[in-house]
């Protein structure tokens, strides 16, 4: 044998030895290895879930999975027996005694489900905002667990509502990553639209002013209270138009601005016109709030006049006259402090002034 032949034979022998070593190495890497912790997304546990390098046996189911969102445990000896039944041997257990199996799940919280139902109904069938809908379900809505593969959003696909009975029926679909058919959910019950309302914490008498502590805020059915409900901010400081009972929802028609003038109250009558300002003591003959027209007895002239309530204990009487006949302001302006008893009034002005004549008629004492 020549030297060249010997070298070629040595090279072939070395190559064969290297290939054999590589095959042994590959066999070691490919050996099945047991996992200490397993997460599954379906209702069964497969061989490929519990060991690495399961090969063609990976899709074989060997156990039922725990309930959705829960974790269970398996004894390693039991797992090895199940694997041997399917001719999976030589498993490296890493000296584990048991392994944990967790079934992954998607949790839909009850409050989110209720919100999705309300959103499917809002602004439809004559209903308002979802936040104002009070829902009562035929079955208590609890947190719902679905397979983790249900990753899609809750999409409403059908919604029905009967305004006469307030009954609803809403269906949703959730896309599934593993199958073409989406998961379908259906909820039914009743829906009532509510409004935030100011409710009396105690009975209120007619003409009594409502205080902050007299009012609490509650949600009441819109059909019950109507559309003219009063808010708490609007009710506080207002006066009751009539007697109101505790627990009653306040309406705008139930309240009014508080009276600034009370019947039989001493008030200040103010006669006003361009260039004229005159105050006289009077007695209110009826109640009135700001802007109301009330009758007042002029205590000086004993005449009854009508004026506009302009402030607390203040009634303004306007005197009109043609502009070309108005007197100079310096000639007719007079003022009497409200704290003093008004004396008989003398109007020192030109006899041609119609304004002065009107004031004199109202302010001068009545002849007996």
Coordinates of N, CA, C and O in Angstrom, one line a residue, residues 150-273:
X150 N -59.4 33.0 23.5 CA -60.5 34.0 23.2 C -59.9 35.4 23.4 O -60.1 36.0 24.5
X151 N -59.1 35.9 22.5 CA -58.4 37.1 22.7 C -59.1 38.4 22.1 O -58.7 39.5 22.3
X152 N -60.2 38.1 21.3 CA -60.9 39.2 20.7 C -61.7 40.1 21.7 O -62.0 39.7 22.8
X153 N -62.2 41.3 21.2 CA -63.0 42.1 22.0 C -64.4 41.6 22.0 O -64.8 40.9 21.1
X154 N -65.2 42.0 23.0 CA -66.6 41.7 23.0 C -67.4 42.6 22.0 O -67.5 43.8 22.2
X155 N -67.8 42.0 20.9 CA -68.5 42.7 19.9 C -70.0 42.4 19.9 O -70.4 41.2 19.8
X156 N -70.8 43.4 20.1 CA -72.3 43.1 20.1 C -72.7 42.8 18.7 O -72.4 43.5 17.7
X157 N -73.5 41.7 18.6 CA -73.9 41.3 17.2 C -75.5 41.3 17.2 O -76.0 41.3 16.1
X158 N -76.1 41.4 18.3 CA -77.6 41.5 18.3 C -78.0 42.2 19.6 O -77.5 41.9 20.7
X159 N -79.0 43.1 19.5 CA -79.5 43.8 20.7 C -81.0 44.1 20.5 O -81.4 44.6 19.4
X160 N -81.8 43.7 21.5 CA -83.2 44.0 21.4 C -83.7 44.6 22.8 O -83.1 44.3 23.8
X161 N -84.7 45.5 22.7 CA -85.2 46.2 23.9 C -86.6 46.5 23.7 O -87.0 47.0 22.6
X162 N -87.5 46.2 24.7 CA -88.9 46.5 24.7 C -89.2 47.7 25.6 O -89.1 47.5 26.9
X163 N -89.4 48.9 25.2 CA -89.7 50.0 26.1 C -90.8 49.8 27.0 O -90.9 50.4 28.1
X164 N -91.8 49.0 26.6 CA -93.0 48.8 27.5 C -92.6 48.0 28.7 O -93.1 48.3 29.8
X165 N -91.8 47.0 28.5 CA -91.5 46.1 29.7 C -90.1 46.3 30.2 O -89.7 45.8 31.2
X166 N -89.3 47.2 29.5 CA -87.9 47.5 29.8 C -87.0 46.2 29.7 O -85.9 46.2 30.3
X167 N -87.4 45.2 28.9 CA -86.6 44.0 28.8 C -85.6 44.2 27.7 O -85.9 44.8 26.6
X168 N -84.4 43.6 27.9 CA -83.4 43.6 26.9 C -82.8 42.2 26.7 O -82.9 41.3 27.5
X169 N -82.2 42.0 25.5 CA -81.6 40.7 25.1 C -80.4 41.1 24.2 O -80.6 41.6 23.1
X170 N -79.2 40.9 24.7 CA -78.0 41.3 24.0 C -77.1 40.2 23.8 O -76.8 39.4 24.7
X171 N -76.5 40.0 22.6 CA -75.6 38.9 22.3 C -74.3 39.5 21.8 O -74.2 40.5 21.1
X172 N -73.2 38.8 22.2 CA -71.8 39.2 21.8 C -71.1 38.1 21.2 O -71.4 36.9 21.4
X173 N -70.0 38.4 20.4 CA -69.1 37.4 19.9 C -67.7 37.8 20.2 O -67.3 39.0 20.2
X174 N -66.8 36.8 20.6 CA -65.4 37.1 20.9 C -64.6 36.2 20.0 O -64.8 34.9 20.0
X175 N -63.7 36.8 19.2 CA -62.9 36.0 18.3 C -61.9 35.0 19.0 O -61.4 35.4 20.1
X176 N -61.7 33.8 18.5 CA -60.9 32.8 19.1 C -59.7 32.6 18.2 O -59.8 32.4 17.0
X177 N -58.5 32.6 18.7 CA -57.3 32.4 17.9 C -57.1 31.0 17.4 O -56.5 30.8 16.4
X178 N -57.7 30.0 18.1 CA -57.5 28.6 17.7 C -58.5 28.0 16.7 O -58.2 27.1 15.9
X179 N -59.7 28.6 16.7 CA -60.8 28.1 15.9 C -61.4 29.3 15.1 O -61.4 30.4 15.6
X180 N -62.1 28.9 14.0 CA -62.7 30.0 13.2 C -64.0 30.5 13.8 O -64.4 31.6 13.6
X181 N -64.6 29.6 14.6 CA -65.9 30.0 15.2 C -65.7 30.8 16.4 O -65.0 30.3 17.4
X182 N -66.3 32.0 16.5 CA -66.1 32.8 17.7 C -66.9 32.3 18.9 O -67.9 31.6 18.7
X183 N -66.5 32.7 20.1 CA -67.3 32.4 21.3 C -68.4 33.3 21.4 O -68.3 34.5 21.2
X184 N -69.6 32.8 21.7 CA -70.8 33.6 21.7 C -71.3 33.7 23.2 O -71.4 32.7 23.9
X185 N -71.7 34.9 23.6 CA -72.2 35.2 24.9 C -73.6 35.9 24.7 O -73.7 36.7 23.9
X186 N -74.5 35.6 25.7 CA -75.8 36.2 25.6 C -76.3 36.6 27.0 O -76.1 35.8 27.9
X187 N -76.8 37.8 27.1 CA -77.3 38.3 28.4 C -78.7 38.9 28.2 O -79.0 39.6 27.2
X188 N -79.6 38.7 29.2 CA -80.9 39.2 29.2 C -81.3 39.8 30.5 O -80.7 39.4 31.6
X189 N -82.3 40.7 30.6 CA -82.7 41.2 31.8 C -83.5 42.5 31.5 O -84.2 42.6 30.5
X190 N -83.5 43.4 32.5 CA -84.3 44.7 32.3 C -83.3 45.9 32.5 O -82.4 45.8 33.2
X191 N -83.6 47.0 31.8 CA -82.8 48.2 31.8 C -83.8 49.4 32.1 O -84.8 49.5 31.5
X192 N -83.4 50.2 33.0 CA -84.1 51.4 33.4 C -83.2 52.6 33.3 O -82.1 52.6 33.9
X193 N -83.6 53.6 32.6 CA -82.8 54.9 32.6 C -83.0 55.7 33.8 O -84.2 55.9 34.2
X194 N -82.0 56.1 34.5 CA -82.1 56.9 35.7 C -81.4 58.3 35.6 O -80.7 58.5 34.6
X195 N -81.8 59.2 36.5 CA -81.2 60.5 36.5 C -80.8 60.8 37.9 O -81.4 60.3 38.9
X196 N -79.8 61.7 38.0 CA -79.3 62.1 39.4 C -80.3 63.2 39.9 O -80.5 64.2 39.2
X197 N -80.8 63.0 41.0 CA -81.9 63.8 41.5 C -81.6 64.3 43.0 O -81.0 63.6 43.8
X198 N -82.0 65.5 43.3 CA -81.9 66.0 44.6 C -83.2 65.6 45.4 O -84.3 65.8 45.0
X199 N -83.0 64.8 46.5 CA -84.1 64.3 47.3 C -84.0 64.9 48.7 O -83.0 65.0 49.3
X200 N -85.2 65.2 49.2 CA -85.3 65.8 50.5 C -85.0 64.8 51.6 O -85.6 63.7 51.6
X201 N -84.2 65.2 52.5 CA -83.9 64.4 53.7 C -84.9 64.6 54.8 O -85.0 63.8 55.7
X202 N -85.7 65.7 54.7 CA -86.8 65.9 55.7 C -87.9 66.7 55.0 O -87.7 67.2 53.9
X203 N -89.0 66.8 55.7 CA -90.1 67.5 55.2 C -89.8 69.0 55.2 O -89.2 69.5 56.1
X204 N -90.3 69.7 54.2 CA -90.1 71.2 54.1 C -91.4 71.9 54.0 O -92.3 71.5 53.2
X205 N -91.6 72.9 54.8 CA -92.8 73.7 54.8 C -92.8 74.7 53.6 O -91.8 75.0 53.1
X206 N -94.0 75.1 53.3 CA -94.2 76.1 52.2 C -93.5 77.4 52.6 O -93.5 77.8 53.7
X207 N -92.7 77.9 51.6 CA -92.0 79.2 51.8 C -90.7 79.0 52.6 O -90.0 80.0 52.8
X208 N -90.4 77.8 53.0 CA -89.2 77.5 53.8 C -88.0 77.5 52.8 O -88.1 76.9 51.8
X209 N -86.9 78.0 53.2 CA -85.7 78.0 52.4 C -84.9 76.7 52.6 O -84.7 76.3 53.8
X210 N -84.5 76.1 51.5 CA -83.9 74.8 51.6 C -82.4 74.9 51.8 O -81.7 75.7 51.1
X211 N -81.9 74.2 52.8 CA -80.5 74.2 53.2 C -79.7 73.0 52.6 O -80.4 72.0 52.2
X212 N -78.4 73.1 52.6 CA -77.6 72.0 52.1 C -77.8 70.7 52.8 O -77.9 69.6 52.1
X213 N -78.0 70.7 54.1 CA -78.2 69.5 54.8 C -79.6 68.9 54.6 O -79.9 67.8 55.0
X214 N -80.5 69.7 54.0 CA -81.9 69.2 53.7 C -81.9 68.3 52.5 O -83.0 67.7 52.2
X215 N -80.9 68.2 51.7 CA -80.9 67.5 50.4 C -79.8 66.4 50.3 O -78.7 66.6 50.7
X216 N -80.2 65.3 49.8 CA -79.2 64.2 49.4 C -79.4 63.9 47.9 O -80.4 64.3 47.3
X217 N -78.4 63.3 47.4 CA -78.4 63.1 45.9 C -78.6 61.6 45.7 O -77.9 60.7 46.3
X218 N -79.6 61.2 44.9 CA -79.9 59.8 44.6 C -80.2 59.7 43.1 O -80.5 60.7 42.5
X219 N -80.1 58.5 42.6 CA -80.5 58.2 41.3 C -81.9 57.6 41.3 O -82.2 56.7 42.0
X220 N -82.8 58.2 40.5 CA -84.2 57.7 40.4 C -84.5 57.4 39.0 O -83.9 58.0 38.0
X221 N -85.5 56.5 38.7 CA -85.9 56.3 37.3 C -86.4 57.5 36.7 O -87.2 58.3 37.2
X222 N -85.9 57.8 35.5 CA -86.3 59.0 34.7 C -87.8 59.0 34.5 O -88.5 60.1 34.5
X223 N -88.4 57.8 34.2 CA -89.9 57.8 34.0 C -90.7 58.2 35.3 O -91.8 58.7 35.2
X224 N -90.1 58.0 36.4 CA -90.7 58.3 37.7 C -90.7 59.8 38.0 O -91.7 60.4 38.4
X225 N -89.5 60.4 37.8 CA -89.3 61.8 38.2 C -89.5 62.8 37.1 O -89.7 64.0 37.3
X226 N -89.6 62.4 35.8 CA -89.8 63.3 34.7 C -88.5 64.0 34.3 O -87.4 63.7 34.8
X227 N -88.6 64.9 33.4 CA -87.4 65.6 32.9 C -87.1 66.9 33.5 O -86.1 67.5 33.1
X228 N -87.9 67.4 34.5 CA -87.6 68.7 35.1 C -87.0 68.6 36.5 O -87.3 69.4 37.4
X229 N -86.2 67.5 36.7 CA -85.6 67.4 38.1 C -84.6 68.5 38.4 O -84.0 69.0 37.5
X230 N -84.6 68.8 39.7 CA -83.7 69.9 40.1 C -82.4 69.2 40.7 O -82.4 68.2 41.4
X231 N -81.3 69.8 40.4 CA -80.0 69.4 40.9 C -79.8 69.9 42.4 O -80.5 70.8 42.8
X232 N -78.9 69.3 43.1 CA -78.7 69.8 44.5 C -78.2 71.2 44.5 O -78.7 72.0 45.3
X233 N -77.3 71.6 43.6 CA -76.8 72.9 43.6 C -77.9 73.9 43.3 O -77.9 75.1 43.8
X234 N -78.8 73.5 42.4 CA -79.9 74.5 42.1 C -80.9 74.6 43.2 O -81.6 75.6 43.4
X235 N -81.1 73.5 44.0 CA -82.2 73.5 45.0 C -81.7 74.2 46.3 O -82.6 74.9 46.9
X236 N -80.5 74.1 46.7 CA -80.0 74.7 47.9 C -80.1 76.2 47.8 O -79.7 76.8 46.9
X237 N -80.7 76.8 48.9 CA -80.9 78.3 48.9 C -82.2 78.8 48.3 O -82.5 80.0 48.4
X238 N -82.9 77.9 47.7 CA -84.2 78.2 47.1 C -85.3 78.0 48.1 O -85.2 77.4 49.2
X239 N -86.5 78.5 47.8 CA -87.6 78.5 48.7 C -88.7 77.5 48.1 O -88.9 77.5 46.9
X240 N -89.3 76.7 49.0 CA -90.3 75.8 48.6 C -91.6 76.5 48.2 O -92.1 77.3 49.0
X241 N -92.1 76.2 47.1 CA -93.4 76.8 46.6 C -94.6 76.2 47.4 O -95.6 76.9 47.5
X242 N -94.4 75.0 47.9 CA -95.5 74.3 48.7 C -94.9 73.4 49.6 O -93.7 73.2 49.6
X243 N -95.7 72.8 50.4 CA -95.2 71.8 51.4 C -94.6 70.6 50.7 O -95.3 70.0 49.8
X244 N -93.4 70.1 51.1 CA -92.8 69.0 50.4 C -92.4 68.0 51.5 O -92.1 68.3 52.6
X245 N -92.6 66.7 51.1 CA -92.4 65.6 52.0 C -90.9 65.0 52.0 O -90.3 65.2 50.9
X246 N -90.5 64.4 53.0 CA -89.2 63.8 53.1 C -89.2 62.6 52.0 O -90.1 61.9 51.9
X247 N -88.0 62.5 51.3 CA -87.9 61.4 50.3 C -88.4 61.8 49.0 O -88.3 61.1 48.0
X248 N -89.0 63.0 48.9 CA -89.5 63.5 47.6 C -88.4 64.0 46.7 O -87.5 64.7 47.1
X249 N -88.4 63.6 45.4 CA -87.4 64.1 44.4 C -87.9 65.5 44.0 O -89.0 65.8 43.6
X250 N -87.0 66.5 44.1 CA -87.3 67.9 43.9 C -87.3 68.1 42.4 O -86.5 67.7 41.6
X251 N -88.3 68.9 42.0 CA -88.5 69.3 40.6 C -88.3 70.8 40.5 O -88.5 71.5 41.5
X252 N -88.0 71.3 39.4 CA -87.8 72.8 39.2 C -89.1 73.5 39.6 O -89.0 74.6 40.2
X253 N -90.2 72.9 39.3 CA -91.5 73.6 39.6 C -91.8 73.7 41.1 O -92.6 74.4 41.5
X254 N -91.0 72.9 41.9 CA -91.3 72.9 43.4 C -90.6 74.0 44.1 O -90.9 74.3 45.3
X255 N -89.6 74.7 43.4 CA -88.8 75.6 44.1 C -88.8 77.0 43.4 O -89.2 77.1 42.2
X256 N -88.5 78.0 44.2 CA -88.4 79.4 43.6 C -87.4 80.2 44.4 O -86.9 79.7 45.4
X257 N -87.1 81.3 43.8 CA -86.1 82.2 44.6 C -86.8 82.6 45.9 O -88.0 82.8 46.0
X258 N -86.0 82.7 47.0 CA -86.6 83.1 48.3 C -87.3 84.4 48.2 O -86.8 85.4 47.6
X259 N -88.4 84.6 49.0 CA -89.0 85.9 49.1 C -88.1 86.9 49.7 O -87.6 86.7 50.8
X260 N -88.0 88.1 49.1 CA -87.3 89.2 49.7 C -88.2 90.1 50.4 O -87.7 91.0 51.2
X261 N -89.5 90.0 50.2 CA -90.5 90.8 50.8 C -91.6 89.8 51.4 O -92.1 89.0 50.6
X262 N -91.9 90.0 52.6 CA -93.0 89.1 53.3 C -94.2 90.0 53.5 O -94.2 91.2 53.7
X263 N -95.4 89.3 53.4 CA -96.7 90.0 53.7 C -96.6 90.6 55.1 O -96.1 90.0 56.1
X264 N -97.1 91.9 55.2 CA -97.2 92.6 56.5 C -95.8 93.1 56.9 O -95.7 93.7 58.0
X265 N -94.8 92.9 56.1 CA -93.5 93.4 56.5 C -93.3 94.9 56.1 O -93.8 95.4 55.1
X266 N -92.7 95.7 57.0 CA -92.4 97.1 56.7 C -91.3 97.1 55.6 O -90.2 96.4 55.8
X267 N -91.5 97.8 54.6 CA -90.5 97.9 53.5 C -90.2 99.4 53.1 O -91.0 100.3 53.6
X268 N -89.2 99.5 52.3 CA -88.9 100.9 51.8 C -89.4 101.0 50.4 O -89.0 100.2 49.5
X269 N -90.3 102.0 50.2 CA -90.8 102.3 48.8 C -89.9 103.3 48.2 O -89.6 104.3 48.8
X270 N -89.4 103.0 47.0 CA -88.6 103.9 46.3 C -89.2 104.4 45.0 O -89.6 103.5 44.2
X271 N -89.5 105.7 44.9 CA -90.0 106.2 43.7 C -88.9 106.7 42.8 O -88.0 107.5 43.3
X272 N -88.8 106.2 41.6 CA -87.7 106.5 40.7 C -88.2 107.0 39.4 O -89.2 106.5 38.8
X273 N -87.5 108.0 38.9 CA -87.7 108.5 37.5 C -86.4 109.2 37.2 O -85.6 109.5 38.0

